[in-house]
PDB file of C-alpha atoms in Angstrom:
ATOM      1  CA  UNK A   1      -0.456   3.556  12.105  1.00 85.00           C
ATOM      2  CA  UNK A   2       2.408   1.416  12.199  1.00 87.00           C
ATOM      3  CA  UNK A   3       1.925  -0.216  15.920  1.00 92.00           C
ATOM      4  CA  UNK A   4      -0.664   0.152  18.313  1.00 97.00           C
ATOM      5  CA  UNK A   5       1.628  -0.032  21.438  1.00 97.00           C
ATOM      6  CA  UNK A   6      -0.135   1.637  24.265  1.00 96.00           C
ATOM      7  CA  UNK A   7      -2.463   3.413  21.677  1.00 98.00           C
ATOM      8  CA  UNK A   8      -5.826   3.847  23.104  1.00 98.00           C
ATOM      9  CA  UNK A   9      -8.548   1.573  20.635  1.00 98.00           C
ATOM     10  CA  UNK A  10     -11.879   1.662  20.434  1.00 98.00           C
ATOM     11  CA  UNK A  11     -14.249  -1.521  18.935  1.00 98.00           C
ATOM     12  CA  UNK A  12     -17.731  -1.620  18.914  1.00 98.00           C
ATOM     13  CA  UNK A  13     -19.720  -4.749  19.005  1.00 97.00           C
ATOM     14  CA  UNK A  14     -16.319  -6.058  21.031  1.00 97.00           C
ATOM     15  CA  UNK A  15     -18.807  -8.693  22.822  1.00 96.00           C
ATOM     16  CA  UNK A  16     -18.278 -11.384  20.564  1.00 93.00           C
ATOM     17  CA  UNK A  17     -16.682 -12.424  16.996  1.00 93.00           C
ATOM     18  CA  UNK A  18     -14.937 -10.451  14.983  1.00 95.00           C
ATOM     19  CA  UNK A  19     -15.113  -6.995  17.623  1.00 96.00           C
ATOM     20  CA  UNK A  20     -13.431  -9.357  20.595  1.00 97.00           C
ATOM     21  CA  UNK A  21     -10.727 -10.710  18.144  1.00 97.00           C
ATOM     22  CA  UNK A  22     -10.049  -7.148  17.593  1.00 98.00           C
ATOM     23  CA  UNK A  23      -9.846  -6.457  21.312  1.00 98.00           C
ATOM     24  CA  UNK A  24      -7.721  -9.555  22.136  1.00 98.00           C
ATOM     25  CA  UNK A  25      -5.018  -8.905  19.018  1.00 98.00           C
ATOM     26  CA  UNK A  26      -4.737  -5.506  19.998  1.00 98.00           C
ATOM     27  CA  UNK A  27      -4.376  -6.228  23.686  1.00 98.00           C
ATOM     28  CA  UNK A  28      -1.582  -8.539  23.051  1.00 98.00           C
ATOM     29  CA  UNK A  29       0.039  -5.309  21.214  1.00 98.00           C
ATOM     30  CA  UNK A  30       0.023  -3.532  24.051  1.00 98.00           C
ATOM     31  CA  UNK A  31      -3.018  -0.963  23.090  1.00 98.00           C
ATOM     32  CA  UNK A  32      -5.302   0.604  25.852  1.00 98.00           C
ATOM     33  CA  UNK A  33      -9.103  -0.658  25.040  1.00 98.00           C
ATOM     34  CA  UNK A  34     -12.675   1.294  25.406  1.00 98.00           C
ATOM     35  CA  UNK A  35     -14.653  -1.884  24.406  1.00 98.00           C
ATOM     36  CA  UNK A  36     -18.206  -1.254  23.866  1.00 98.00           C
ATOM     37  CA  UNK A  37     -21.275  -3.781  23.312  1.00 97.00           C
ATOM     38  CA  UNK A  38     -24.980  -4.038  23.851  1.00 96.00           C
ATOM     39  CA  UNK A  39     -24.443  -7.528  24.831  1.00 95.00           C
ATOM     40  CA  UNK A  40     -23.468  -6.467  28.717  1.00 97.00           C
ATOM     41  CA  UNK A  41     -22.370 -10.368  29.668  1.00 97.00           C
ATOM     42  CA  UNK A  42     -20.695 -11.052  26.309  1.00 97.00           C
ATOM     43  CA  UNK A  43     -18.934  -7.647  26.930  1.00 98.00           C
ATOM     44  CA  UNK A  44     -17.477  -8.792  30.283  1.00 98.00           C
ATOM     45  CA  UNK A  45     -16.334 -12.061  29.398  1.00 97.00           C
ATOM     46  CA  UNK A  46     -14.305  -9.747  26.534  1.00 98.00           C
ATOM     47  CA  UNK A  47     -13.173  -7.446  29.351  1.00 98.00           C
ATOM     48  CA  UNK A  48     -11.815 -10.612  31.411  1.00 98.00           C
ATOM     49  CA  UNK A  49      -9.558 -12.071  28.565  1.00 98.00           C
ATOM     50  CA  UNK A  50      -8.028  -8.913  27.797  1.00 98.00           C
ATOM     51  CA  UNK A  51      -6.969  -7.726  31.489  1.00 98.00           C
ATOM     52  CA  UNK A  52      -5.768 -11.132  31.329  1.00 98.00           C
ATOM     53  CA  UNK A  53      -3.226 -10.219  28.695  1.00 98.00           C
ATOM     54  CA  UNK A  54      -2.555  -6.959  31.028  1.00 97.00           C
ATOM     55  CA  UNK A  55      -4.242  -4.187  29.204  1.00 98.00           C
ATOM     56  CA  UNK A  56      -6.358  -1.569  30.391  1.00 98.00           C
ATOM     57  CA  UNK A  57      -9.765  -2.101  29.663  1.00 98.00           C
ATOM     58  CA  UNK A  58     -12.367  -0.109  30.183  1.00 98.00           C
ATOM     59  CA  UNK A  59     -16.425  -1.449  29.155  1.00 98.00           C
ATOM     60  CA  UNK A  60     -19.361   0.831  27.870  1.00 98.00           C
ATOM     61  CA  UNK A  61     -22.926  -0.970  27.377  1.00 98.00           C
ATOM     62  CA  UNK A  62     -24.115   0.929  24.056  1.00 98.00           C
ATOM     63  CA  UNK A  63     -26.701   0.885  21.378  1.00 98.00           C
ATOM     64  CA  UNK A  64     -24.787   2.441  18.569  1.00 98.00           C
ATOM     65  CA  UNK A  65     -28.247   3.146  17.033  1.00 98.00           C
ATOM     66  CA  UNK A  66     -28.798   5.537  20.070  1.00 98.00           C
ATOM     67  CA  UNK A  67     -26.685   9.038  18.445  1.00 98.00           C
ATOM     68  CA  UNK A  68     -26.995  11.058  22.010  1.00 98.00           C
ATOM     69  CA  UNK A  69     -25.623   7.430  23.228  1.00 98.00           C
ATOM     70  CA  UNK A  70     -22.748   7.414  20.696  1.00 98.00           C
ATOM     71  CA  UNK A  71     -21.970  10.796  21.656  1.00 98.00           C
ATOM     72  CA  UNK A  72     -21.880  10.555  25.390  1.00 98.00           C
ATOM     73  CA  UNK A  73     -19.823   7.295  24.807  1.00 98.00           C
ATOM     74  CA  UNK A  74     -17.171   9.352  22.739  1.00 98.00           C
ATOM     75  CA  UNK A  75     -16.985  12.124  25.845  1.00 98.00           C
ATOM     76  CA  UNK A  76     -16.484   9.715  27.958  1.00 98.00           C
ATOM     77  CA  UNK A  77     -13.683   7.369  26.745  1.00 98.00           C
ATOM     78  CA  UNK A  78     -11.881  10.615  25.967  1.00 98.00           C
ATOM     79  CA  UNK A  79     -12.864  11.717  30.003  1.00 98.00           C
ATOM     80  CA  UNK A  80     -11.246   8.362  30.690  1.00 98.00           C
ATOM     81  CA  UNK A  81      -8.305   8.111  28.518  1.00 98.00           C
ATOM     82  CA  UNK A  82      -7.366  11.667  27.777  1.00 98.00           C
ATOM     83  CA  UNK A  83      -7.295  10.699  23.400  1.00 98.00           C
ATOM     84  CA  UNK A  84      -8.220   8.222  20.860  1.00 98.00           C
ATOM     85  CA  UNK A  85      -6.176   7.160  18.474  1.00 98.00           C
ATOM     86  CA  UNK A  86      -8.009   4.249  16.761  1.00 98.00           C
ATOM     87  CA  UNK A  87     -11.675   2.843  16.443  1.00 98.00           C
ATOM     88  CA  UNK A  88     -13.388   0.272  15.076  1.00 98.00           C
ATOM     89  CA  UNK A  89     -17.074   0.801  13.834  1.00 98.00           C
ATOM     90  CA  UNK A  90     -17.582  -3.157  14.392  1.00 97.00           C
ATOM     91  CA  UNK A  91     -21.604  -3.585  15.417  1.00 94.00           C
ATOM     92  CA  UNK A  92     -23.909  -5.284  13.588  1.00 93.00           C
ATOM     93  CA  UNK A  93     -27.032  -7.659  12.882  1.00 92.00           C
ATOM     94  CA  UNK A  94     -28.476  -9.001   9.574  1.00 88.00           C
ATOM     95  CA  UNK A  95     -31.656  -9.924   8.149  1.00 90.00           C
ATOM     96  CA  UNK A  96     -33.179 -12.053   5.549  1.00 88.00           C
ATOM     97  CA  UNK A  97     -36.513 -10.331   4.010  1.00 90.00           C
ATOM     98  CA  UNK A  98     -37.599  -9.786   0.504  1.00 91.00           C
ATOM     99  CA  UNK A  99     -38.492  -6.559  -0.164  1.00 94.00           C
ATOM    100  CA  UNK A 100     -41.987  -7.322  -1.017  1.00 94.00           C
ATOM    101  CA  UNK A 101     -42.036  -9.029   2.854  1.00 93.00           C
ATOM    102  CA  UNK A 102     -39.603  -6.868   4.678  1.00 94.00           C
ATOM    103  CA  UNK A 103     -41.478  -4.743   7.063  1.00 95.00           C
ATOM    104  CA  UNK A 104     -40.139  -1.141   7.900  1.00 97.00           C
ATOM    105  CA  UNK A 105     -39.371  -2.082  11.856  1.00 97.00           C
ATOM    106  CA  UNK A 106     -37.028  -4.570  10.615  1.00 96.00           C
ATOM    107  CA  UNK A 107     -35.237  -2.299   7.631  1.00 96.00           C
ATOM    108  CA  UNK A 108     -34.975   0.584  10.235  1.00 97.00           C
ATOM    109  CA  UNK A 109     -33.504  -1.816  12.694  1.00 97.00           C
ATOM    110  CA  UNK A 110     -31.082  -2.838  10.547  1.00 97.00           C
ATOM    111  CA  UNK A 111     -30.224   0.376   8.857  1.00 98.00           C
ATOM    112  CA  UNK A 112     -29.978   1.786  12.213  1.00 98.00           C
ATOM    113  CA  UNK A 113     -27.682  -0.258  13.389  1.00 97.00           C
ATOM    114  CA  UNK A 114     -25.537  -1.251  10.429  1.00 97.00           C
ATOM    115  CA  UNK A 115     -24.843   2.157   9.141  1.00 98.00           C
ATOM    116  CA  UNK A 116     -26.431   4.876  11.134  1.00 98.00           C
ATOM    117  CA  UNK A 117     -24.237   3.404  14.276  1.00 98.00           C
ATOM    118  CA  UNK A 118     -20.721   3.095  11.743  1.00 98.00           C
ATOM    119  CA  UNK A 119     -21.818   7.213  10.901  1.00 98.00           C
ATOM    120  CA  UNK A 120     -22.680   7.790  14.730  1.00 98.00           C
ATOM    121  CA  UNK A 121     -19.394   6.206  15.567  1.00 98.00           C
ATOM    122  CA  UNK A 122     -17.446   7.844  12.718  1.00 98.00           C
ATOM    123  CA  UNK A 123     -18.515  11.445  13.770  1.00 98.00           C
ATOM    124  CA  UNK A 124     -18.037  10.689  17.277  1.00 98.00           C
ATOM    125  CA  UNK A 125     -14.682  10.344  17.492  1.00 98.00           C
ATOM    126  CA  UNK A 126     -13.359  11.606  14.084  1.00 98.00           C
ATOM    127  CA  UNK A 127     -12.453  15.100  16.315  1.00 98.00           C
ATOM    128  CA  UNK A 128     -10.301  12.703  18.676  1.00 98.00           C
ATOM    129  CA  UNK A 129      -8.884  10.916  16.121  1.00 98.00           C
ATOM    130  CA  UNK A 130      -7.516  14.173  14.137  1.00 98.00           C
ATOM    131  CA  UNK A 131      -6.162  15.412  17.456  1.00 98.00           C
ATOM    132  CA  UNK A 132      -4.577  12.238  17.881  1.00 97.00           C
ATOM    133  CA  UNK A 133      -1.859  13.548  15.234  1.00 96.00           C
ATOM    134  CA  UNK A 134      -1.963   9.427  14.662  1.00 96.00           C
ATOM    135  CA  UNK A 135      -5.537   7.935  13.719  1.00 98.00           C
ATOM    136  CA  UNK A 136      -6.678   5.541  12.100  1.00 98.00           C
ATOM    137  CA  UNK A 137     -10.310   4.699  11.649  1.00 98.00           C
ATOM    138  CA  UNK A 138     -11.910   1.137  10.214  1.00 98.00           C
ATOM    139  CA  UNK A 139     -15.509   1.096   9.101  1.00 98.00           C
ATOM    140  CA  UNK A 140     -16.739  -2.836   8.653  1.00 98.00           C
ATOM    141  CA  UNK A 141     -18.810  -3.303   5.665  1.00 97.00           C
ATOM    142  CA  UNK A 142     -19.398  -7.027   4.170  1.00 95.00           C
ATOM    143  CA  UNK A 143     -19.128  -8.712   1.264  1.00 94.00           C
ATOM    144  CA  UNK A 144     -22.758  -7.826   0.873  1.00 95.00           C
ATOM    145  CA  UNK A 145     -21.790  -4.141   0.071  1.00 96.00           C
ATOM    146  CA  UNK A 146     -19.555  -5.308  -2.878  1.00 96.00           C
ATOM    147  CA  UNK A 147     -22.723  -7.173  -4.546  1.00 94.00           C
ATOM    148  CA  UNK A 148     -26.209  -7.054  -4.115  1.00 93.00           C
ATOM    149  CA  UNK A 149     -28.538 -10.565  -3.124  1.00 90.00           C
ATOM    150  CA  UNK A 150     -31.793 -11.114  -2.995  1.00 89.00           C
ATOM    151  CA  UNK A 151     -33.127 -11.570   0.179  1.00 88.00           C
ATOM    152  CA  UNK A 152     -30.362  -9.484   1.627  1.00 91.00           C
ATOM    153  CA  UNK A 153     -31.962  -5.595   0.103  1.00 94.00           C
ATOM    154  CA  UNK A 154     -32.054  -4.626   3.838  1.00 96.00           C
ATOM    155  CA  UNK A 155     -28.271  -5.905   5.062  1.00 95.00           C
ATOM    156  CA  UNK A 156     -27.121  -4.883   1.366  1.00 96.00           C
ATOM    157  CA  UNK A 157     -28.384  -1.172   1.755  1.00 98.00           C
ATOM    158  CA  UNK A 158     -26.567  -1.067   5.074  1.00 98.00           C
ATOM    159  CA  UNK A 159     -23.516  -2.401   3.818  1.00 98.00           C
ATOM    160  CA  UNK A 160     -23.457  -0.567   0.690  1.00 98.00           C
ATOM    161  CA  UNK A 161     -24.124   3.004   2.215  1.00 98.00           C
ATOM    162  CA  UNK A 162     -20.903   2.092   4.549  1.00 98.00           C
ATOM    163  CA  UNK A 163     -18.686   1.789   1.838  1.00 98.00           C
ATOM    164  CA  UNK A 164     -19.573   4.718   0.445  1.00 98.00           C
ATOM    165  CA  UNK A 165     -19.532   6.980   3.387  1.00 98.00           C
ATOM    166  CA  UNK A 166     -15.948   5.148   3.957  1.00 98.00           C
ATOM    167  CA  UNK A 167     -14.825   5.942   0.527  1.00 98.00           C
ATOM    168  CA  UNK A 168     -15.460   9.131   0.652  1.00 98.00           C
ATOM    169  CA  UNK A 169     -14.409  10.168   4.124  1.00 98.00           C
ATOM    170  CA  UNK A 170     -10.896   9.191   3.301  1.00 98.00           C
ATOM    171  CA  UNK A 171     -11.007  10.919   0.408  1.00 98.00           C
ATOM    172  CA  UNK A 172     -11.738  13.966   2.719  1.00 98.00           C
ATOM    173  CA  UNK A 173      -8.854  13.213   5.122  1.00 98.00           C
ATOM    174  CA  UNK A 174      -6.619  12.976   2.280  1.00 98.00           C
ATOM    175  CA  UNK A 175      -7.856  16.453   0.917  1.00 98.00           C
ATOM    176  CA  UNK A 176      -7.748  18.466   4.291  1.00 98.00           C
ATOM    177  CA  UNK A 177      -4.735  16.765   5.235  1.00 98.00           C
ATOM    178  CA  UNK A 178      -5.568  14.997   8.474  1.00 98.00           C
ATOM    179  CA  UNK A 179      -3.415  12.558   9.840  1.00 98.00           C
ATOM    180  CA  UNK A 180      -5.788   9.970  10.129  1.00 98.00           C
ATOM    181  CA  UNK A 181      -6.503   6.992   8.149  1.00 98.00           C
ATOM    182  CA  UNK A 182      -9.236   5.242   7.326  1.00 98.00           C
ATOM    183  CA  UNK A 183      -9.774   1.484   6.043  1.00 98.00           C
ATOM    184  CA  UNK A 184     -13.384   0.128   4.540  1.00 98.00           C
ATOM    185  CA  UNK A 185     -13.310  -3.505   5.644  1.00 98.00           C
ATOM    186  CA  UNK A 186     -15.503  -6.230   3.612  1.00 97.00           C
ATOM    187  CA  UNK A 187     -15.201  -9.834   5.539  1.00 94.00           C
ATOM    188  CA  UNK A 188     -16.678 -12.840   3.826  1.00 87.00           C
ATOM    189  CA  UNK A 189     -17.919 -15.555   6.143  1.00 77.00           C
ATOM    190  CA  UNK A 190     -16.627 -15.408   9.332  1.00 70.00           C
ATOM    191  CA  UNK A 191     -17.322 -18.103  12.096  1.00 55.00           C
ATOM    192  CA  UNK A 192     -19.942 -15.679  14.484  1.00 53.00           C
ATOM    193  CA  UNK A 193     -23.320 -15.005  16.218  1.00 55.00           C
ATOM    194  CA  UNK A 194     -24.479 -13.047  13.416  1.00 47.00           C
ATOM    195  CA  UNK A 195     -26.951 -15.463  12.292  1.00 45.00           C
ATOM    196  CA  UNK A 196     -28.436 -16.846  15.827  1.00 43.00           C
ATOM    197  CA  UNK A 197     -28.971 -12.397  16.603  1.00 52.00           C
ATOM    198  CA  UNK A 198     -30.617 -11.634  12.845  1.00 49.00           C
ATOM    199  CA  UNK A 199     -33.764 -11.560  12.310  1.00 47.00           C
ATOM    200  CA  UNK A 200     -36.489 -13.528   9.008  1.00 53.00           C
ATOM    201  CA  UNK A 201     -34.080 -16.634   9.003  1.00 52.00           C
ATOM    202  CA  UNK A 202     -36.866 -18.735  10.557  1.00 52.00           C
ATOM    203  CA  UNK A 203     -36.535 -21.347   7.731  1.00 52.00           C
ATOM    204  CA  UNK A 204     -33.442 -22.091   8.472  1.00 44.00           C
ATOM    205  CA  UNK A 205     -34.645 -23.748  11.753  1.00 47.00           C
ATOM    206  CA  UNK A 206     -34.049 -22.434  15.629  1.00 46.00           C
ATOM    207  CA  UNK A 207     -31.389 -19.464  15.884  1.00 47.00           C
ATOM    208  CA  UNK A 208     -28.528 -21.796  17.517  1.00 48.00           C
ATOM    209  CA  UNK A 209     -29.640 -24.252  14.569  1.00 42.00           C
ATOM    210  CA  UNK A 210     -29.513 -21.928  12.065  1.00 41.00           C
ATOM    211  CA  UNK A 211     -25.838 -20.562  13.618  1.00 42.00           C
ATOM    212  CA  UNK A 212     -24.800 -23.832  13.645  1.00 46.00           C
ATOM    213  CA  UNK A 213     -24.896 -24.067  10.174  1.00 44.00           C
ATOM    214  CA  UNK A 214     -23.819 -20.587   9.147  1.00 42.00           C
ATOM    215  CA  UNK A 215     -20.648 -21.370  11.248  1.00 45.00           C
ATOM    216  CA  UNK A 216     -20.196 -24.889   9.262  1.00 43.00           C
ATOM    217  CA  UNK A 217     -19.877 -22.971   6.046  1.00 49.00           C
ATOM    218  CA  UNK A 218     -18.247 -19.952   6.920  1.00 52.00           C
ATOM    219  CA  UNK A 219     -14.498 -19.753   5.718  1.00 65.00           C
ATOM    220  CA  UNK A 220     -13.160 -17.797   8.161  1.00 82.00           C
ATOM    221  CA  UNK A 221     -12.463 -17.472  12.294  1.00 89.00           C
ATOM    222  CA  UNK A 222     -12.633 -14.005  13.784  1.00 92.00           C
ATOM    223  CA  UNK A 223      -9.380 -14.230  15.143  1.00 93.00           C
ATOM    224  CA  UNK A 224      -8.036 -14.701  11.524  1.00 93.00           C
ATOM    225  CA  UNK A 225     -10.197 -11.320  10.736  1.00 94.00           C
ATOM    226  CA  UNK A 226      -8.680  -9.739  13.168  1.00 96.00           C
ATOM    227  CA  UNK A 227      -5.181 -10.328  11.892  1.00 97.00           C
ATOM    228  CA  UNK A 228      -6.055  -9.080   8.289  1.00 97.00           C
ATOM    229  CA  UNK A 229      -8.064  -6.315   9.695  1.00 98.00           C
ATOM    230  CA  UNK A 230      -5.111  -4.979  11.709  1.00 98.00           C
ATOM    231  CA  UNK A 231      -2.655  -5.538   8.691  1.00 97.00           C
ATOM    232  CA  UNK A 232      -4.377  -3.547   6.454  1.00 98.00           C
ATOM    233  CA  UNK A 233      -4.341  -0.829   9.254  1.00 98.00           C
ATOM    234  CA  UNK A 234      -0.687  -1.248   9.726  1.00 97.00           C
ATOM    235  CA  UNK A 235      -0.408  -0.939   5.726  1.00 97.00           C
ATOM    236  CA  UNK A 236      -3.020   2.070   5.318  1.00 97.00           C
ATOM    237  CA  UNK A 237      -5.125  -0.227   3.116  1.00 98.00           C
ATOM    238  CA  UNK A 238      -8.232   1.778   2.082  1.00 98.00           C
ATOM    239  CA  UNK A 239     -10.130  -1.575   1.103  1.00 98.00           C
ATOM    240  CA  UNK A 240      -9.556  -4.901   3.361  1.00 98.00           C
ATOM    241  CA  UNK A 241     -11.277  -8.258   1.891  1.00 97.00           C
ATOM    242  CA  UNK A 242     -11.339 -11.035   4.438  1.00 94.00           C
ATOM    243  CA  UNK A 243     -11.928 -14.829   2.968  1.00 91.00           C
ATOM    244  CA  UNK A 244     -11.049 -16.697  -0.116  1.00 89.00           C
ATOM    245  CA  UNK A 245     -15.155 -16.168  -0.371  1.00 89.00           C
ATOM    246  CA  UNK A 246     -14.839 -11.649  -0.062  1.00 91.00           C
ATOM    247  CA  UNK A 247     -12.192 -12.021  -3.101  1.00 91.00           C
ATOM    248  CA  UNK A 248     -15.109 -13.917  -5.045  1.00 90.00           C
ATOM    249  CA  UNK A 249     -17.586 -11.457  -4.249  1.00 90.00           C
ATOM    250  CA  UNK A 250     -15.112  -8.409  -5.363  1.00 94.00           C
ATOM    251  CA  UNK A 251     -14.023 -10.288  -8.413  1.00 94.00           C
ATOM    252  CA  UNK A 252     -17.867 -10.985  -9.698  1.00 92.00           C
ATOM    253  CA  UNK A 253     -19.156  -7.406 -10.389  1.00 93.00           C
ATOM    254  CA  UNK A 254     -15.295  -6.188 -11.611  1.00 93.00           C
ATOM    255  CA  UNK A 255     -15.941  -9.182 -13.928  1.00 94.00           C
ATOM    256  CA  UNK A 256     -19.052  -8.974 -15.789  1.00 91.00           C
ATOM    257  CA  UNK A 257     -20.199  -5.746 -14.103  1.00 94.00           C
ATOM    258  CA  UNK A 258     -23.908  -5.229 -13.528  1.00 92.00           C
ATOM    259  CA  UNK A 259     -24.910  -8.545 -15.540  1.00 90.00           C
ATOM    260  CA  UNK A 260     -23.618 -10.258 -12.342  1.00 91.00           C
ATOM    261  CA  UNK A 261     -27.585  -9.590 -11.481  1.00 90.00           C
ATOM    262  CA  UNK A 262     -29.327 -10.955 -14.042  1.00 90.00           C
ATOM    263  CA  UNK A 263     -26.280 -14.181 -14.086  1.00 85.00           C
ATOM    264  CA  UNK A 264     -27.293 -14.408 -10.339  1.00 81.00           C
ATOM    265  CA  UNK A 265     -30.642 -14.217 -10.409  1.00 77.00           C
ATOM    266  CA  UNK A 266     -31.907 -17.994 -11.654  1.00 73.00           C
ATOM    267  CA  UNK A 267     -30.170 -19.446  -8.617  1.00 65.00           C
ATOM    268  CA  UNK A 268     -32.990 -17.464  -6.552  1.00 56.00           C
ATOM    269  CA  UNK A 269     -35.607 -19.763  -8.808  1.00 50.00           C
ATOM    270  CA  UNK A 270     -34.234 -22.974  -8.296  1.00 44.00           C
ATOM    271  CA  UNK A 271     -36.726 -23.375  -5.830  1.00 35.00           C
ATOM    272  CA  UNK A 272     -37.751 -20.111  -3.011  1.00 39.00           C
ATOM    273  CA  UNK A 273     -36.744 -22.255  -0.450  1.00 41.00           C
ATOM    274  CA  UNK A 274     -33.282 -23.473  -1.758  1.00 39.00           C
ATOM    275  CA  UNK A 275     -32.675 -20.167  -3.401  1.00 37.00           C
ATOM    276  CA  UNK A 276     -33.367 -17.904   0.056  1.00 45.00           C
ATOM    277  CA  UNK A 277     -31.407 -20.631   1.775  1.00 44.00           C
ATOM    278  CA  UNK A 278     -28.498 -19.762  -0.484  1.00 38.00           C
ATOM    279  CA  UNK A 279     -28.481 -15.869  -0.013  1.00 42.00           C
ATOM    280  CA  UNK A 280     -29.217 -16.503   4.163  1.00 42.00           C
ATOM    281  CA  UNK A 281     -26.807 -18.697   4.197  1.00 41.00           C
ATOM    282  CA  UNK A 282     -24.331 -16.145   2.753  1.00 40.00           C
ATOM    283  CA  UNK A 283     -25.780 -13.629   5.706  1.00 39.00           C
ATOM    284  CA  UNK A 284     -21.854 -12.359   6.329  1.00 43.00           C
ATOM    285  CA  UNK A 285     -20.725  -9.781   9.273  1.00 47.00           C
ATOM    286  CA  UNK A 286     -19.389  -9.079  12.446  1.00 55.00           C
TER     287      UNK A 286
END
């Protein structure tokens, strides 16, 4: 996809962070938007900045954990705009739970959400995007599903199954010839709500506390994400790292391979406190 003028675009999780950079960067390039979000206010505050700019917009309230949801979502942006020629599986929450701890409410929330909603989105509107005869589909991932961390099993499971269903679904629209392409997209920290909206990060104090400092480390602002995001569309980039921090994180395990884990692991025993404080701190997403 070499522009996105009056292309109709699709983003998940458009609300806030890296899904309204999205929105706004492909507003100002003239795409039509289907902007979806759980987040109803958040989602209309999106919604106002982009009519600003002067494109259509339309807004969908969705859980993309709910699959009949998804679905009925998918019939009814193409009701509304007639085709589809680019989404953005964007949605997301994190968590910070040993295994040992983690309870299975909190894995299946974040499994649901993390990857079942990227696969509910994916299947969606893969039909649409094939009849587009010019799709291209991104798939956000982390830096979390290029290396595992402990206290992270839950988001790393997530992240890690989305690469590989990415991997492999462009693989299959390479094989069967469908002109649509599809990017895996790995950001590092970028400056969002992810933290204040996860869940087990209690000792890093209150949720705007704890966001606070997540933002003060983070590397990256969504609207930079955006950019590269929609640059490695424009180049058919099957892999897009975002952050100084996501090339660290791909470079480890190509490195030293699966010793990374056992290099890793002492930082986790410096101390359970300072060692969890290091992995949640590193809790990267949309």
């Amino acid at each position: 996809m070499k522009n996105f003028e009056n292309k109709v675009a699709v983003v998940s999780g458009a609300g806030s962070g890296i899904g309204r950079a999205l929105a706004l960067n492909l507003a100002n390039r003239g795409a039509q938007l289907a902007l979806s979000d759980i987040d109803g206010e958040g989602l209309g505050e999106t919604v106002v900045l982009c009519e600003k700019i002067g494109a259509r917009t339309v807004p969908y309230e969705l859980d993309v954990s709910d699959r009949a949801a998804v679905y009925s979502h998918a019939d009814a942006v193409i009701g509304e705009f007639g085709r589809v020629n680019f989404v953005a599986n964007n949605a997301g929450v994190a968590l910070g739970a040993d295994v040992v701890d983690m309870t299975w409410e909190d894995f299946e929330w974040v499994m649901n959400i993390d990857f079942w909603g990227v696969a509910n989105g994916t299947k969606a509107f893969l039909p649409a995007l094939i009849d587009s005869g010019e799709g291209h589909l991104v798939n956000v991932s982390s830096v979390f599903g290029l290396m595992g961390i402990p206290g992270q099993s839950a988001y790393n499971s997530a992240k890690f199954a989305v690469r590989g269903f990415t991997e492999a679904l462009r693989q299959e629209m390479k094989v069967a010839r469908h002109p649509v392409g599809v990017t895996c997209v790995h950001p590092g920290g970028i400056k969002t709500n992810i933290v204040a909206n996860a869940r087990g990060m209690d000792d890093l104090g209150a949720p705007d506390e704890a966001s606070r400092r997540f933002q003060q480390i983070a590397l990256t602002t969504p609207t930079r994400a955006a950019k590269v995001i929609l640059a490695g569309v424009e180049r058919n980039r099957p892999r897009v790292l975002i952050g100084p921090d996501a090339r660290v994180f791909d470079l480890i395990p190509r490195v030293v391979g699966p010793r990374y884990q056992d290099l890793l692991a002492p930082l986790n025993r410096l101390g359970s406190a300072a060692g969890r404080k290091l992995a949640k701190n590193s809790s990267i997403g949309p």
